[in-house]
């Protein structure tokens, strides 16, 4: 996806999040246990501020967040942070350097992608929390989100911070997974200390096969399915193998 397309998606999903959040700020967010919609709004604002500084200063600020942010109204913080984020994106080219936790890509473009994906997932959280219909995710954004989750979050995290996945993967017999959606597919291999992702599903058999429309697969992988709502995803494979994939994605995105 192009830089401008990520910014367009970010704007659309922020507008939806901002419209939904005030309807029930005290509602619990089922996909973020322990959070209310107000907590979710504050979190997104803090993330926007954090990434703005990562681009402006060339390094992610740590520790974070500053204590004074706790006294700011969540929606006021969200609005202020979003305006600052847009200003920072406007001041840069996508190839400009920026600090990030993801060593392979230390650019502003990385944060444009990440903030577009962050916002679409959290506007789904807000919709689930307030009981409003979950708006569709554009197919190109959903496909990119699946790719980002598998490669940037899970594969990179297992390779870089493997200790967090020891309980999940140490006893893995070595499994293969295919993830398919419209116009895209991925093949995943797991094993002790291993989570490898390749583009394309290939012709070989897999232990688990996950398939469905882009929005549905994205929500399934991010564990953002609504209670009692048909997922639209077909999952084939042994439950213990499916659970291994689920635990990896949840651990990588906490």
mmCIF file of C-alpha atoms in Angstrom:
data_model
loop_
_atom_site.group_PDB
_atom_site.id
_atom_site.type_symbol
_atom_site.label_atom_id
_atom_site.label_comp_id
_atom_site.label_asym_id
_atom_site.label_seq_id
_atom_site.Cartn_x
_atom_site.Cartn_y
_atom_site.Cartn_z
ATOM 1 C CA UNK A 1 0.000 0.000 0.000
ATOM 2 C CA UNK A 2 1.109 3.544 -0.719
ATOM 3 C CA UNK A 3 1.929 6.035 2.051
ATOM 4 C CA UNK A 4 -1.036 8.211 1.068
ATOM 5 C CA UNK A 5 -3.355 5.224 1.184
ATOM 6 C CA UNK A 6 -2.306 4.404 4.748
ATOM 7 C CA UNK A 7 -3.016 8.002 5.756
ATOM 8 C CA UNK A 8 -6.433 7.876 4.085
ATOM 9 C CA UNK A 9 -7.298 4.683 5.949
ATOM 10 C CA UNK A 10 -6.009 6.172 9.195
ATOM 11 C CA UNK A 11 -8.276 9.194 8.722
ATOM 12 C CA UNK A 12 -11.358 7.095 7.968
ATOM 13 C CA UNK A 13 -10.891 4.756 10.905
ATOM 14 C CA UNK A 14 -10.057 7.574 13.292
ATOM 15 C CA UNK A 15 -13.294 9.312 12.268
ATOM 16 C CA UNK A 16 -15.234 6.125 12.978
ATOM 17 C CA UNK A 17 -13.471 5.610 16.324
ATOM 18 C CA UNK A 18 -14.112 9.228 17.297
ATOM 19 C CA UNK A 19 -17.791 8.926 16.398
ATOM 20 C CA UNK A 20 -18.302 5.681 18.302
ATOM 21 C CA UNK A 21 -16.278 6.302 21.480
ATOM 22 C CA UNK A 22 -18.479 9.037 23.019
ATOM 23 C CA UNK A 23 -21.654 6.961 22.728
ATOM 24 C CA UNK A 24 -20.778 4.840 25.783
ATOM 25 C CA UNK A 25 -17.393 5.723 27.355
ATOM 26 C CA UNK A 26 -17.956 3.486 30.382
ATOM 27 C CA UNK A 27 -18.745 0.365 28.364
ATOM 28 C CA UNK A 28 -16.411 -2.590 28.776
ATOM 29 C CA UNK A 29 -14.343 -3.544 25.734
ATOM 30 C CA UNK A 30 -14.631 -7.341 25.401
ATOM 31 C CA UNK A 31 -11.584 -7.633 23.155
ATOM 32 C CA UNK A 32 -9.430 -5.675 25.651
ATOM 33 C CA UNK A 33 -10.265 -7.225 29.038
ATOM 34 C CA UNK A 34 -10.254 -4.717 31.891
ATOM 35 C CA UNK A 35 -10.628 -1.686 29.630
ATOM 36 C CA UNK A 36 -13.563 0.637 29.144
ATOM 37 C CA UNK A 37 -14.103 2.585 25.927
ATOM 38 C CA UNK A 38 -12.644 5.621 27.727
ATOM 39 C CA UNK A 39 -9.528 3.575 28.572
ATOM 40 C CA UNK A 40 -9.299 2.554 24.932
ATOM 41 C CA UNK A 41 -9.551 6.179 23.796
ATOM 42 C CA UNK A 42 -6.787 7.185 26.198
ATOM 43 C CA UNK A 43 -4.582 4.332 25.007
ATOM 44 C CA UNK A 44 -4.918 5.316 21.354
ATOM 45 C CA UNK A 45 -4.119 8.929 22.200
ATOM 46 C CA UNK A 46 -1.029 7.876 24.126
ATOM 47 C CA UNK A 47 0.090 5.699 21.223
ATOM 48 C CA UNK A 48 -0.301 8.582 18.769
ATOM 49 C CA UNK A 49 1.762 10.874 20.993
ATOM 50 C CA UNK A 50 4.433 8.211 21.436
ATOM 51 C CA UNK A 51 4.836 7.640 17.708
ATOM 52 C CA UNK A 52 4.825 11.377 16.995
ATOM 53 C CA UNK A 53 7.844 11.712 19.268
ATOM 54 C CA UNK A 54 9.493 8.644 17.719
ATOM 55 C CA UNK A 55 9.388 10.398 14.353
ATOM 56 C CA UNK A 56 10.278 13.852 15.652
ATOM 57 C CA UNK A 57 13.136 12.797 17.932
ATOM 58 C CA UNK A 58 14.405 9.716 16.111
ATOM 59 C CA UNK A 59 13.843 7.377 19.052
ATOM 60 C CA UNK A 60 10.838 5.989 20.892
ATOM 61 C CA UNK A 61 10.421 7.759 24.246
ATOM 62 C CA UNK A 62 10.943 5.574 27.284
ATOM 63 C CA UNK A 63 9.517 5.447 29.902
ATOM 64 C CA UNK A 64 6.019 6.042 28.648
ATOM 65 C CA UNK A 65 3.394 7.441 29.190
ATOM 66 C CA UNK A 66 4.138 10.611 31.182
ATOM 67 C CA UNK A 67 2.169 10.847 34.420
ATOM 68 C CA UNK A 68 0.509 14.125 33.443
ATOM 69 C CA UNK A 69 -1.419 12.461 30.633
ATOM 70 C CA UNK A 70 -3.499 10.616 33.222
ATOM 71 C CA UNK A 71 -5.241 13.874 34.159
ATOM 72 C CA UNK A 72 -6.326 14.739 30.626
ATOM 73 C CA UNK A 73 -9.823 13.919 29.379
ATOM 74 C CA UNK A 74 -9.503 10.788 27.161
ATOM 75 C CA UNK A 75 -11.266 12.262 24.143
ATOM 76 C CA UNK A 76 -9.438 15.585 24.420
ATOM 77 C CA UNK A 77 -6.169 13.663 24.576
ATOM 78 C CA UNK A 78 -7.192 11.568 21.590
ATOM 79 C CA UNK A 79 -8.047 14.633 19.497
ATOM 80 C CA UNK A 80 -4.868 16.474 20.451
ATOM 81 C CA UNK A 81 -2.692 13.459 19.787
ATOM 82 C CA UNK A 82 -4.275 12.729 16.414
ATOM 83 C CA UNK A 83 -3.796 16.324 15.247
ATOM 84 C CA UNK A 84 -0.128 16.166 16.260
ATOM 85 C CA UNK A 85 0.334 12.824 14.516
ATOM 86 C CA UNK A 86 -1.063 14.200 11.257
ATOM 87 C CA UNK A 87 1.187 17.250 11.512
ATOM 88 C CA UNK A 88 4.205 15.004 11.972
ATOM 89 C CA UNK A 89 3.326 12.824 8.988
ATOM 90 C CA UNK A 90 2.836 15.962 6.872
ATOM 91 C CA UNK A 91 6.304 17.176 7.832
ATOM 92 C CA UNK A 92 8.056 14.060 6.542
ATOM 93 C CA UNK A 93 8.536 11.814 3.570
ATOM 94 C CA UNK A 94 7.853 8.100 4.108
ATOM 95 C CA UNK A 95 11.549 7.266 3.719
ATOM 96 C CA UNK A 96 12.646 9.721 6.414
ATOM 97 C CA UNK A 97 14.289 8.061 9.445
ATOM 98 C CA UNK A 98 12.276 7.411 12.590
ATOM 99 C CA UNK A 99 12.924 5.383 15.699
ATOM 100 C CA UNK A 100 10.987 2.123 15.977
ATOM 101 C CA UNK A 101 11.136 -1.172 17.806
ATOM 102 C CA UNK A 102 11.164 -2.963 14.444
ATOM 103 C CA UNK A 103 14.814 -3.011 13.414
ATOM 104 C CA UNK A 104 14.268 -3.860 9.709
ATOM 105 C CA UNK A 105 12.287 -0.656 9.103
ATOM 106 C CA UNK A 106 13.298 2.551 10.876
ATOM 107 C CA UNK A 107 11.287 4.979 8.750
ATOM 108 C CA UNK A 108 8.284 7.277 8.938
ATOM 109 C CA UNK A 109 6.577 4.971 6.456
ATOM 110 C CA UNK A 110 6.678 2.179 9.024
ATOM 111 C CA UNK A 111 4.692 4.333 11.438
ATOM 112 C CA UNK A 112 2.169 5.336 8.781
ATOM 113 C CA UNK A 113 1.441 1.667 8.223
ATOM 114 C CA UNK A 114 1.476 0.826 11.916
ATOM 115 C CA UNK A 115 -0.849 3.684 12.906
ATOM 116 C CA UNK A 116 -3.321 2.818 10.152
ATOM 117 C CA UNK A 117 -3.410 -0.777 11.392
ATOM 118 C CA UNK A 118 -3.462 0.259 15.058
ATOM 119 C CA UNK A 119 -6.443 2.502 14.429
ATOM 120 C CA UNK A 120 -8.537 0.023 12.470
ATOM 121 C CA UNK A 121 -8.145 -2.619 15.183
ATOM 122 C CA UNK A 122 -9.001 -0.191 17.963
ATOM 123 C CA UNK A 123 -12.014 1.256 16.176
ATOM 124 C CA UNK A 124 -13.248 -2.355 15.973
ATOM 125 C CA UNK A 125 -12.643 -2.573 19.736
ATOM 126 C CA UNK A 126 -14.730 0.570 20.235
ATOM 127 C CA UNK A 127 -17.525 -0.815 18.065
ATOM 128 C CA UNK A 128 -17.527 -4.103 19.974
ATOM 129 C CA UNK A 129 -17.518 -2.272 23.298
ATOM 130 C CA UNK A 130 -20.394 0.059 22.453
ATOM 131 C CA UNK A 131 -22.417 -2.621 20.686
ATOM 132 C CA UNK A 132 -22.379 -0.797 17.366
ATOM 133 C CA UNK A 133 -22.076 -2.529 13.984
ATOM 134 C CA UNK A 134 -18.494 -3.252 13.015
ATOM 135 C CA UNK A 135 -17.811 -1.338 9.819
ATOM 136 C CA UNK A 136 -16.090 -3.247 7.010
ATOM 137 C CA UNK A 137 -12.321 -2.993 6.658
ATOM 138 C CA UNK A 138 -11.138 -2.115 3.125
ATOM 139 C CA UNK A 139 -9.766 -5.251 1.512
ATOM 140 C CA UNK A 140 -6.318 -3.797 0.834
ATOM 141 C CA UNK A 141 -5.940 -2.627 4.427
ATOM 142 C CA UNK A 142 -7.130 -5.970 5.796
ATOM 143 C CA UNK A 143 -4.713 -7.951 3.611
ATOM 144 C CA UNK A 144 -1.870 -5.673 4.668
ATOM 145 C CA UNK A 145 -2.913 -6.077 8.291
ATOM 146 C CA UNK A 146 -2.750 -9.854 8.037
ATOM 147 C CA UNK A 147 0.710 -9.588 6.499
ATOM 148 C CA UNK A 148 1.865 -7.170 9.202
ATOM 149 C CA UNK A 149 0.574 -9.337 12.025
ATOM 150 C CA UNK A 150 2.204 -12.520 10.778
ATOM 151 C CA UNK A 151 5.569 -11.028 9.746
ATOM 152 C CA UNK A 152 6.149 -7.869 11.773
ATOM 153 C CA UNK A 153 4.486 -8.883 15.010
ATOM 154 C CA UNK A 154 4.750 -12.656 15.336
ATOM 155 C CA UNK A 155 7.716 -13.760 13.224
ATOM 156 C CA UNK A 156 9.891 -10.822 14.284
ATOM 157 C CA UNK A 157 8.898 -11.159 17.941
ATOM 158 C CA UNK A 158 9.658 -14.873 18.048
ATOM 159 C CA UNK A 159 13.062 -14.245 16.437
ATOM 160 C CA UNK A 160 13.899 -11.256 18.654
ATOM 161 C CA UNK A 161 12.185 -11.941 21.990
ATOM 162 C CA UNK A 162 11.928 -15.706 21.868
ATOM 163 C CA UNK A 163 11.706 -16.171 25.634
ATOM 164 C CA UNK A 164 8.136 -14.856 25.571
ATOM 165 C CA UNK A 165 7.151 -17.771 23.333
ATOM 166 C CA UNK A 166 9.011 -20.589 25.049
ATOM 167 C CA UNK A 167 5.918 -21.958 26.763
ATOM 168 C CA UNK A 168 4.098 -22.003 23.436
ATOM 169 C CA UNK A 169 6.725 -23.265 21.019
ATOM 170 C CA UNK A 170 9.268 -25.251 23.043
ATOM 171 C CA UNK A 171 7.145 -28.388 22.817
ATOM 172 C CA UNK A 172 5.911 -27.795 19.285
ATOM 173 C CA UNK A 173 6.305 -30.875 17.086
ATOM 174 C CA UNK A 174 6.807 -28.591 14.081
ATOM 175 C CA UNK A 175 3.639 -27.532 12.315
ATOM 176 C CA UNK A 176 2.613 -25.850 9.097
ATOM 177 C CA UNK A 177 -0.230 -23.392 8.592
ATOM 178 C CA UNK A 178 -1.749 -21.773 5.553
ATOM 179 C CA UNK A 179 -3.667 -18.514 5.736
ATOM 180 C CA UNK A 180 -5.677 -17.629 2.638
ATOM 181 C CA UNK A 181 -7.828 -14.693 1.693
ATOM 182 C CA UNK A 182 -8.855 -12.941 -1.508
ATOM 183 C CA UNK A 183 -5.747 -12.339 -3.583
ATOM 184 C CA UNK A 184 -3.216 -13.296 -0.924
ATOM 185 C CA UNK A 185 -1.891 -16.289 1.000
ATOM 186 C CA UNK A 186 0.812 -17.071 3.531
ATOM 187 C CA UNK A 187 2.520 -20.236 4.744
ATOM 188 C CA UNK A 188 3.684 -20.415 8.348
ATOM 189 C CA UNK A 189 6.055 -22.934 9.894
ATOM 190 C CA UNK A 190 6.424 -23.330 13.644
ATOM 191 C CA UNK A 191 8.691 -25.347 15.885
ATOM 192 C CA UNK A 192 10.860 -24.809 18.957
ATOM 193 C CA UNK A 193 11.934 -21.173 18.721
ATOM 194 C CA UNK A 194 10.543 -20.894 15.190
ATOM 195 C CA UNK A 195 7.765 -18.911 13.533
ATOM 196 C CA UNK A 196 8.613 -18.465 9.850
ATOM 197 C CA UNK A 197 6.330 -16.838 7.294
ATOM 198 C CA UNK A 198 6.473 -17.087 3.502
ATOM 199 C CA UNK A 199 4.225 -15.481 0.918
ATOM 200 C CA UNK A 200 2.014 -17.957 -0.907
ATOM 201 C CA UNK A 201 0.422 -21.074 0.521
ATOM 202 C CA UNK A 202 2.147 -23.553 -1.772
ATOM 203 C CA UNK A 203 0.755 -26.918 -2.791
ATOM 204 C CA UNK A 204 1.938 -28.978 0.175
ATOM 205 C CA UNK A 205 -0.465 -30.148 2.860
ATOM 206 C CA UNK A 206 -0.717 -28.096 6.059
ATOM 207 C CA UNK A 207 -1.649 -28.994 9.616
ATOM 208 C CA UNK A 208 -4.008 -26.013 9.846
ATOM 209 C CA UNK A 209 -5.787 -24.108 7.086
ATOM 210 C CA UNK A 210 -7.350 -20.713 7.797
ATOM 211 C CA UNK A 211 -9.368 -19.034 5.051
ATOM 212 C CA UNK A 212 -12.006 -16.385 4.551
ATOM 213 C CA UNK A 213 -12.640 -12.815 3.380
ATOM 214 C CA UNK A 214 -9.908 -10.296 4.293
ATOM 215 C CA UNK A 215 -11.830 -8.521 7.068
ATOM 216 C CA UNK A 216 -12.873 -11.794 8.646
ATOM 217 C CA UNK A 217 -9.367 -13.279 8.611
ATOM 218 C CA UNK A 218 -7.885 -10.073 10.017
ATOM 219 C CA UNK A 219 -10.380 -10.048 12.869
ATOM 220 C CA UNK A 220 -9.877 -13.764 13.554
ATOM 221 C CA UNK A 221 -6.088 -13.413 13.755
ATOM 222 C CA UNK A 222 -6.379 -10.345 16.016
ATOM 223 C CA UNK A 223 -8.997 -12.115 18.184
ATOM 224 C CA UNK A 224 -11.527 -9.349 17.436
ATOM 225 C CA UNK A 225 -14.545 -11.482 16.661
ATOM 226 C CA UNK A 226 -17.855 -10.434 18.169
ATOM 227 C CA UNK A 227 -19.613 -12.738 20.617
ATOM 228 C CA UNK A 228 -22.299 -14.710 18.822
ATOM 229 C CA UNK A 229 -21.319 -13.185 15.490
ATOM 230 C CA UNK A 230 -20.526 -15.567 12.598
ATOM 231 C CA UNK A 231 -16.826 -15.137 11.928
ATOM 232 C CA UNK A 232 -16.862 -15.896 8.219
ATOM 233 C CA UNK A 233 -13.567 -17.752 8.685
ATOM 234 C CA UNK A 234 -13.054 -21.447 7.963
ATOM 235 C CA UNK A 235 -10.483 -23.107 10.225
ATOM 236 C CA UNK A 236 -9.436 -26.687 9.505
ATOM 237 C CA UNK A 237 -6.995 -28.606 11.640
ATOM 238 C CA UNK A 238 -6.426 -30.162 15.051
ATOM 239 C CA UNK A 239 -7.521 -27.941 17.954
ATOM 240 C CA UNK A 240 -4.101 -28.094 19.622
ATOM 241 C CA UNK A 241 -2.436 -26.886 16.416
ATOM 242 C CA UNK A 242 -4.935 -24.038 16.035
ATOM 243 C CA UNK A 243 -4.323 -23.095 19.667
ATOM 244 C CA UNK A 244 -0.579 -22.877 19.048
ATOM 245 C CA UNK A 245 -1.149 -20.276 16.322
ATOM 246 C CA UNK A 246 -3.660 -18.395 18.461
ATOM 247 C CA UNK A 247 -1.325 -18.225 21.437
ATOM 248 C CA UNK A 248 1.511 -16.934 19.255
ATOM 249 C CA UNK A 249 -0.600 -14.122 17.795
ATOM 250 C CA UNK A 250 -2.006 -13.108 21.186
ATOM 251 C CA UNK A 251 1.412 -13.082 22.850
ATOM 252 C CA UNK A 252 2.938 -11.031 20.035
ATOM 253 C CA UNK A 253 0.226 -8.369 20.174
ATOM 254 C CA UNK A 254 -0.136 -7.876 23.920
#
